PDB file of C-alpha atoms in Angstrom:
ATOM      1  CA  UNK A  30     125.557  94.072  19.342  1.00  0.00           C
ATOM      2  CA  UNK A  31     122.132  93.027  18.031  1.00  0.00           C
ATOM      3  CA  UNK A  32     120.530  92.964  21.488  1.00  0.00           C
ATOM      4  CA  UNK A  33     122.025  96.363  22.199  1.00  0.00           C
ATOM      5  CA  UNK A  34     120.331  97.636  19.026  1.00  0.00           C
ATOM      6  CA  UNK A  35     116.963  96.341  20.257  1.00  0.00           C
ATOM      7  CA  UNK A  36     117.604  98.062  23.586  1.00  0.00           C
ATOM      8  CA  UNK A  37     118.235 101.350  21.783  1.00  0.00           C
ATOM      9  CA  UNK A  38     115.133 100.799  19.664  1.00  0.00           C
ATOM     10  CA  UNK A  39     113.012 100.193  22.740  1.00  0.00           C
ATOM     11  CA  UNK A  40     114.337 103.435  24.261  1.00  0.00           C
ATOM     12  CA  UNK A  41     113.426 105.345  21.090  1.00  0.00           C
ATOM     13  CA  UNK A  42     109.906 103.920  21.075  1.00  0.00           C
ATOM     14  CA  UNK A  43     109.470 104.703  24.780  1.00  0.00           C
ATOM     15  CA  UNK A  44     110.649 108.259  24.132  1.00  0.00           C
ATOM     16  CA  UNK A  45     108.205 108.535  21.258  1.00  0.00           C
ATOM     17  CA  UNK A  46     105.390 107.368  23.531  1.00  0.00           C
ATOM     18  CA  UNK A  47     106.327 110.027  26.066  1.00  0.00           C
ATOM     19  CA  UNK A  48     105.460 112.712  23.508  1.00  0.00           C
ATOM     20  CA  UNK A  49     101.917 111.386  23.080  1.00  0.00           C
ATOM     21  CA  UNK A  50      99.254 113.386  24.852  1.00  0.00           C
ATOM     22  CA  UNK A  51      96.735 111.905  27.280  1.00  0.00           C
ATOM     23  CA  UNK A  52      94.111 111.499  24.556  1.00  0.00           C
ATOM     24  CA  UNK A  53      96.461 109.934  22.028  1.00  0.00           C
ATOM     25  CA  UNK A  54      94.320 106.828  21.625  1.00  0.00           C
ATOM     26  CA  UNK A  55      91.534 109.068  20.309  1.00  0.00           C
ATOM     27  CA  UNK A  56      93.538 111.798  18.552  1.00  0.00           C
ATOM     28  CA  UNK A  57      96.649 109.917  17.388  1.00  0.00           C
ATOM     29  CA  UNK A  58      95.267 106.385  17.163  1.00  0.00           C
ATOM     30  CA  UNK A  59      97.495 104.977  14.398  1.00  0.00           C
ATOM     31  CA  UNK A  60     100.651 106.478  15.895  1.00  0.00           C
ATOM     32  CA  UNK A  61      99.712 105.106  19.323  1.00  0.00           C
ATOM     33  CA  UNK A  62      99.176 101.615  17.882  1.00  0.00           C
ATOM     34  CA  UNK A  63     102.423 101.753  15.904  1.00  0.00           C
ATOM     35  CA  UNK A  64     104.558 102.956  18.836  1.00  0.00           C
ATOM     36  CA  UNK A  65     103.111 100.399  21.254  1.00  0.00           C
ATOM     37  CA  UNK A  66     103.469  97.554  18.718  1.00  0.00           C
ATOM     38  CA  UNK A  67     107.066  98.537  17.906  1.00  0.00           C
ATOM     39  CA  UNK A  68     107.937  98.795  21.612  1.00  0.00           C
ATOM     40  CA  UNK A  69     106.369  95.357  22.226  1.00  0.00           C
ATOM     41  CA  UNK A  70     108.365  93.852  19.330  1.00  0.00           C
ATOM     42  CA  UNK A  71     111.632  95.329  20.619  1.00  0.00           C
ATOM     43  CA  UNK A  72     110.862  94.155  24.167  1.00  0.00           C
ATOM     44  CA  UNK A  73     110.084  90.669  22.797  1.00  0.00           C
ATOM     45  CA  UNK A  74     113.469  90.546  21.073  1.00  0.00           C
ATOM     46  CA  UNK A  75     115.076  91.493  24.403  1.00  0.00           C
ATOM     47  CA  UNK A  76     113.118  88.853  26.313  1.00  0.00           C
ATOM     48  CA  UNK A  77     111.423  91.521  28.434  1.00  0.00           C
ATOM     49  CA  UNK A  78     108.101  89.721  28.883  1.00  0.00           C
ATOM     50  CA  UNK A  79     106.652  92.238  31.361  1.00  0.00           C
ATOM     51  CA  UNK A  80     107.345  95.100  28.927  1.00  0.00           C
ATOM     52  CA  UNK A  81     105.791  93.133  26.068  1.00  0.00           C
ATOM     53  CA  UNK A  82     102.684  92.599  28.155  1.00  0.00           C
ATOM     54  CA  UNK A  83     102.545  96.249  29.246  1.00  0.00           C
ATOM     55  CA  UNK A  84     102.646  97.582  25.682  1.00  0.00           C
ATOM     56  CA  UNK A  85     100.522  94.820  24.166  1.00  0.00           C
ATOM     57  CA  UNK A  86      97.804  94.925  26.814  1.00  0.00           C
ATOM     58  CA  UNK A  87      97.561  98.672  26.256  1.00  0.00           C
ATOM     59  CA  UNK A  88      96.951  98.028  22.557  1.00  0.00           C
ATOM     60  CA  UNK A  89      94.417  95.296  23.317  1.00  0.00           C
ATOM     61  CA  UNK A  90      92.465  97.600  25.625  1.00  0.00           C
ATOM     62  CA  UNK A  91      92.412 100.553  23.202  1.00  0.00           C
ATOM     63  CA  UNK A  92      92.365  99.026  19.705  1.00  0.00           C
ATOM     64  CA  UNK A  93      89.093  99.412  17.859  1.00  0.00           C
ATOM     65  CA  UNK A  94      89.504  96.473  15.449  1.00  0.00           C
ATOM     66  CA  UNK A  95      90.790  92.923  15.575  1.00  0.00           C
ATOM     67  CA  UNK A  96      93.314  93.743  12.856  1.00  0.00           C
ATOM     68  CA  UNK A  97      94.853  96.404  15.103  1.00  0.00           C
ATOM     69  CA  UNK A  98      95.158  93.843  17.907  1.00  0.00           C
ATOM     70  CA  UNK A  99      96.989  91.181  15.882  1.00  0.00           C
ATOM     71  CA  UNK A 100     100.570  92.288  16.529  1.00  0.00           C
ATOM     72  CA  UNK A 101      99.891  92.672  20.251  1.00  0.00           C
ATOM     73  CA  UNK A 102      98.359  89.197  20.396  1.00  0.00           C
ATOM     74  CA  UNK A 103     101.335  87.697  18.613  1.00  0.00           C
ATOM     75  CA  UNK A 104     103.874  89.591  20.754  1.00  0.00           C
ATOM     76  CA  UNK A 105     102.347  88.248  23.987  1.00  0.00           C
ATOM     77  CA  UNK A 106     102.292  84.621  22.816  1.00  0.00           C
ATOM     78  CA  UNK A 107     105.748  84.810  21.225  1.00  0.00           C
ATOM     79  CA  UNK A 108     107.395  86.436  24.265  1.00  0.00           C
ATOM     80  CA  UNK A 109     105.906  83.853  26.617  1.00  0.00           C
ATOM     81  CA  UNK A 110     106.993  81.025  24.309  1.00  0.00           C
ATOM     82  CA  UNK A 111     110.527  82.404  24.084  1.00  0.00           C
ATOM     83  CA  UNK A 112     110.703  82.692  27.888  1.00  0.00           C
ATOM     84  CA  UNK A 113     109.446  79.071  28.143  1.00  0.00           C
ATOM     85  CA  UNK A 114     106.248  80.076  29.955  1.00  0.00           C
ATOM     86  CA  UNK A 115     104.586  77.569  27.643  1.00  0.00           C
ATOM     87  CA  UNK A 116     101.334  76.880  29.486  1.00  0.00           C
ATOM     88  CA  UNK A 117     100.670  80.609  29.798  1.00  0.00           C
ATOM     89  CA  UNK A 118     101.542  81.094  26.115  1.00  0.00           C
ATOM     90  CA  UNK A 119      99.130  78.300  25.233  1.00  0.00           C
ATOM     91  CA  UNK A 120      96.325  79.872  27.301  1.00  0.00           C
ATOM     92  CA  UNK A 121      96.782  83.295  25.679  1.00  0.00           C
ATOM     93  CA  UNK A 122      96.926  81.630  22.256  1.00  0.00           C
ATOM     94  CA  UNK A 123      93.630  79.817  22.850  1.00  0.00           C
ATOM     95  CA  UNK A 124      92.001  83.081  23.936  1.00  0.00           C
ATOM     96  CA  UNK A 125      93.314  85.023  20.945  1.00  0.00           C
ATOM     97  CA  UNK A 126      92.464  82.374  18.343  1.00  0.00           C
ATOM     98  CA  UNK A 127      88.919  82.166  19.716  1.00  0.00           C
ATOM     99  CA  UNK A 128      88.632  85.974  19.502  1.00  0.00           C
ATOM    100  CA  UNK A 129      89.669  85.636  15.857  1.00  0.00           C
ATOM    101  CA  UNK A 130      86.894  83.087  15.234  1.00  0.00           C
ATOM    102  CA  UNK A 131      89.002  79.931  15.234  1.00  0.00           C
ATOM    103  CA  UNK A 132      87.808  76.618  16.685  1.00  0.00           C
ATOM    104  CA  UNK A 133      89.830  74.914  19.434  1.00  0.00           C
ATOM    105  CA  UNK A 134      92.592  72.584  18.249  1.00  0.00           C
ATOM    106  CA  UNK A 135      91.837  68.877  18.284  1.00  0.00           C
ATOM    107  CA  UNK A 136      93.991  66.125  19.743  1.00  0.00           C
ATOM    108  CA  UNK A 137      95.562  63.385  17.610  1.00  0.00           C
ATOM    109  CA  UNK A 138      93.235  60.430  17.349  1.00  0.00           C
ATOM    110  CA  UNK A 139      90.090  62.560  17.100  1.00  0.00           C
ATOM    111  CA  UNK A 140      88.031  60.746  14.424  1.00  0.00           C
ATOM    112  CA  UNK A 141      86.968  63.969  12.667  1.00  0.00           C
ATOM    113  CA  UNK A 142      90.559  65.273  12.679  1.00  0.00           C
ATOM    114  CA  UNK A 143      91.776  61.977  11.189  1.00  0.00           C
ATOM    115  CA  UNK A 144      89.141  62.248   8.458  1.00  0.00           C
ATOM    116  CA  UNK A 145      90.024  65.892   7.783  1.00  0.00           C
ATOM    117  CA  UNK A 146      93.735  65.057   7.549  1.00  0.00           C
ATOM    118  CA  UNK A 147      93.027  62.180   5.154  1.00  0.00           C
ATOM    119  CA  UNK A 148      90.943  64.497   2.974  1.00  0.00           C
ATOM    120  CA  UNK A 149      93.721  67.106   2.976  1.00  0.00           C
ATOM    121  CA  UNK A 150      96.346  64.492   2.031  1.00  0.00           C
ATOM    122  CA  UNK A 151      94.129  63.404  -0.889  1.00  0.00           C
ATOM    123  CA  UNK A 152      93.574  67.025  -1.959  1.00  0.00           C
ATOM    124  CA  UNK A 153      97.309  67.744  -1.942  1.00  0.00           C
ATOM    125  CA  UNK A 154      98.048  64.522  -3.836  1.00  0.00           C
ATOM    126  CA  UNK A 155      95.401  65.353  -6.470  1.00  0.00           C
ATOM    127  CA  UNK A 156      96.534  68.959  -7.024  1.00  0.00           C
ATOM    128  CA  UNK A 157      99.523  69.658  -9.259  1.00  0.00           C
ATOM    129  CA  UNK A 158     102.449  71.408  -7.550  1.00  0.00           C
ATOM    130  CA  UNK A 159     102.077  74.327  -9.958  1.00  0.00           C
ATOM    131  CA  UNK A 160      98.463  74.772  -8.883  1.00  0.00           C
ATOM    132  CA  UNK A 161      99.530  75.055  -5.250  1.00  0.00           C
ATOM    133  CA  UNK A 162     102.298  77.492  -6.165  1.00  0.00           C
ATOM    134  CA  UNK A 163      99.774  79.541  -8.144  1.00  0.00           C
ATOM    135  CA  UNK A 164      97.283  79.879  -5.294  1.00  0.00           C
ATOM    136  CA  UNK A 165      96.443  83.527  -4.774  1.00  0.00           C
ATOM    137  CA  UNK A 166      98.559  85.504  -2.340  1.00  0.00           C
ATOM    138  CA  UNK A 167      96.407  86.795   0.487  1.00  0.00           C
ATOM    139  CA  UNK A 168      96.699  90.383   1.674  1.00  0.00           C
ATOM    140  CA  UNK A 169      94.271  89.674   4.513  1.00  0.00           C
ATOM    141  CA  UNK A 170      95.949  91.003   7.662  1.00  0.00           C
ATOM    142  CA  UNK A 171      93.690  88.867   9.868  1.00  0.00           C
ATOM    143  CA  UNK A 172      94.639  85.685   7.990  1.00  0.00           C
ATOM    144  CA  UNK A 173      98.353  86.456   8.308  1.00  0.00           C
ATOM    145  CA  UNK A 174      97.883  87.106  12.040  1.00  0.00           C
ATOM    146  CA  UNK A 175      96.016  83.828  12.515  1.00  0.00           C
ATOM    147  CA  UNK A 176      98.722  81.951  10.604  1.00  0.00           C
ATOM    148  CA  UNK A 177     101.466  83.540  12.734  1.00  0.00           C
ATOM    149  CA  UNK A 178      99.611  82.617  15.934  1.00  0.00           C
ATOM    150  CA  UNK A 179      99.245  79.021  14.716  1.00  0.00           C
ATOM    151  CA  UNK A 180     102.950  79.015  13.871  1.00  0.00           C
ATOM    152  CA  UNK A 181     103.734  80.018  17.471  1.00  0.00           C
ATOM    153  CA  UNK A 182     101.310  77.338  18.601  1.00  0.00           C
ATOM    154  CA  UNK A 183     103.252  74.772  16.622  1.00  0.00           C
ATOM    155  CA  UNK A 184     106.406  75.565  18.619  1.00  0.00           C
ATOM    156  CA  UNK A 185     104.482  75.523  21.897  1.00  0.00           C
ATOM    157  CA  UNK A 186     102.757  72.210  21.184  1.00  0.00           C
ATOM    158  CA  UNK A 187     106.043  70.555  20.222  1.00  0.00           C
ATOM    159  CA  UNK A 188     107.075  70.995  23.846  1.00  0.00           C
ATOM    160  CA  UNK A 189     103.852  70.718  25.847  1.00  0.00           C
ATOM    161  CA  UNK A 190     101.248  68.870  23.800  1.00  0.00           C
ATOM    162  CA  UNK A 191     102.622  67.062  20.729  1.00  0.00           C
ATOM    163  CA  UNK A 192      99.243  65.451  20.075  1.00  0.00           C
ATOM    164  CA  UNK A 193      97.933  68.832  18.928  1.00  0.00           C
ATOM    165  CA  UNK A 194     100.524  69.327  16.159  1.00  0.00           C
ATOM    166  CA  UNK A 195      98.409  67.523  13.571  1.00  0.00           C
ATOM    167  CA  UNK A 196      95.452  69.813  14.183  1.00  0.00           C
ATOM    168  CA  UNK A 197      97.591  72.962  13.944  1.00  0.00           C
ATOM    169  CA  UNK A 198      99.399  71.987  10.744  1.00  0.00           C
ATOM    170  CA  UNK A 199      96.132  70.812   9.156  1.00  0.00           C
ATOM    171  CA  UNK A 200      94.393  74.105   9.955  1.00  0.00           C
ATOM    172  CA  UNK A 201      97.276  76.160   8.566  1.00  0.00           C
ATOM    173  CA  UNK A 202      97.211  74.256   5.261  1.00  0.00           C
ATOM    174  CA  UNK A 203      93.414  74.450   5.155  1.00  0.00           C
ATOM    175  CA  UNK A 204      93.542  78.233   5.598  1.00  0.00           C
ATOM    176  CA  UNK A 205      96.152  78.480   2.833  1.00  0.00           C
ATOM    177  CA  UNK A 206      93.896  76.606   0.401  1.00  0.00           C
ATOM    178  CA  UNK A 207      90.684  78.371   1.430  1.00  0.00           C
ATOM    179  CA  UNK A 208      91.856  81.965   1.897  1.00  0.00           C
ATOM    180  CA  UNK A 209      95.146  82.220   0.027  1.00  0.00           C
ATOM    181  CA  UNK A 210      98.832  81.932   0.653  1.00  0.00           C
ATOM    182  CA  UNK A 211     100.609  83.963   3.304  1.00  0.00           C
ATOM    183  CA  UNK A 212     104.247  84.280   4.305  1.00  0.00           C
ATOM    184  CA  UNK A 213     103.666  81.377   6.731  1.00  0.00           C
ATOM    185  CA  UNK A 214     102.091  79.016   4.162  1.00  0.00           C
ATOM    186  CA  UNK A 215     105.373  77.335   3.044  1.00  0.00           C
ATOM    187  CA  UNK A 216     106.101  76.505   6.686  1.00  0.00           C
ATOM    188  CA  UNK A 217     102.560  75.175   7.065  1.00  0.00           C
ATOM    189  CA  UNK A 218     102.940  72.825   4.088  1.00  0.00           C
ATOM    190  CA  UNK A 219     106.317  71.610   5.402  1.00  0.00           C
ATOM    191  CA  UNK A 220     104.900  71.005   8.888  1.00  0.00           C
ATOM    192  CA  UNK A 221     101.919  69.156   7.442  1.00  0.00           C
ATOM    193  CA  UNK A 222     104.235  66.980   5.341  1.00  0.00           C
ATOM    194  CA  UNK A 223     106.200  65.897   8.384  1.00  0.00           C
TER     195      UNK A 223
END
């Protein structure tokens, strides 16, 4: 029944898009973004990768800010990961994270990564649990998008490149300390602890 609901939702969003005029990206920008993002999310839930890409690539080509591109970026990576097109998901993820200003992930054994992880372990050990729990909550849409992309990356790397997991979990915890907690931060701390 749940998949059927997503199918109905996708139909509603497609119908909504059909009412947009030719210049909707200029005249009804927010509505265009919202309808395309919602259609991509519904298509992702259905496993319809080509539909996800169609709606998301439209957003990526018309969006005027990185923040407006975040959901489309995530939908592409997530749909490819769910369909087990892991190398392609990884390539899109690299592209998107670089667009968002993130450095490439580092492989386990990298001396600087080892040093950074050791420093993070010491920081966590030296900070009281209450201090971590009282870190400010971030409302930064870009940060949340980056964290969600890294979370997808974590799943991808578990299957295709386990040596990158340390870099991903370290970066997620680092972002949580530096820029504030997000809905993904508890997962980041758990992944780092493993």
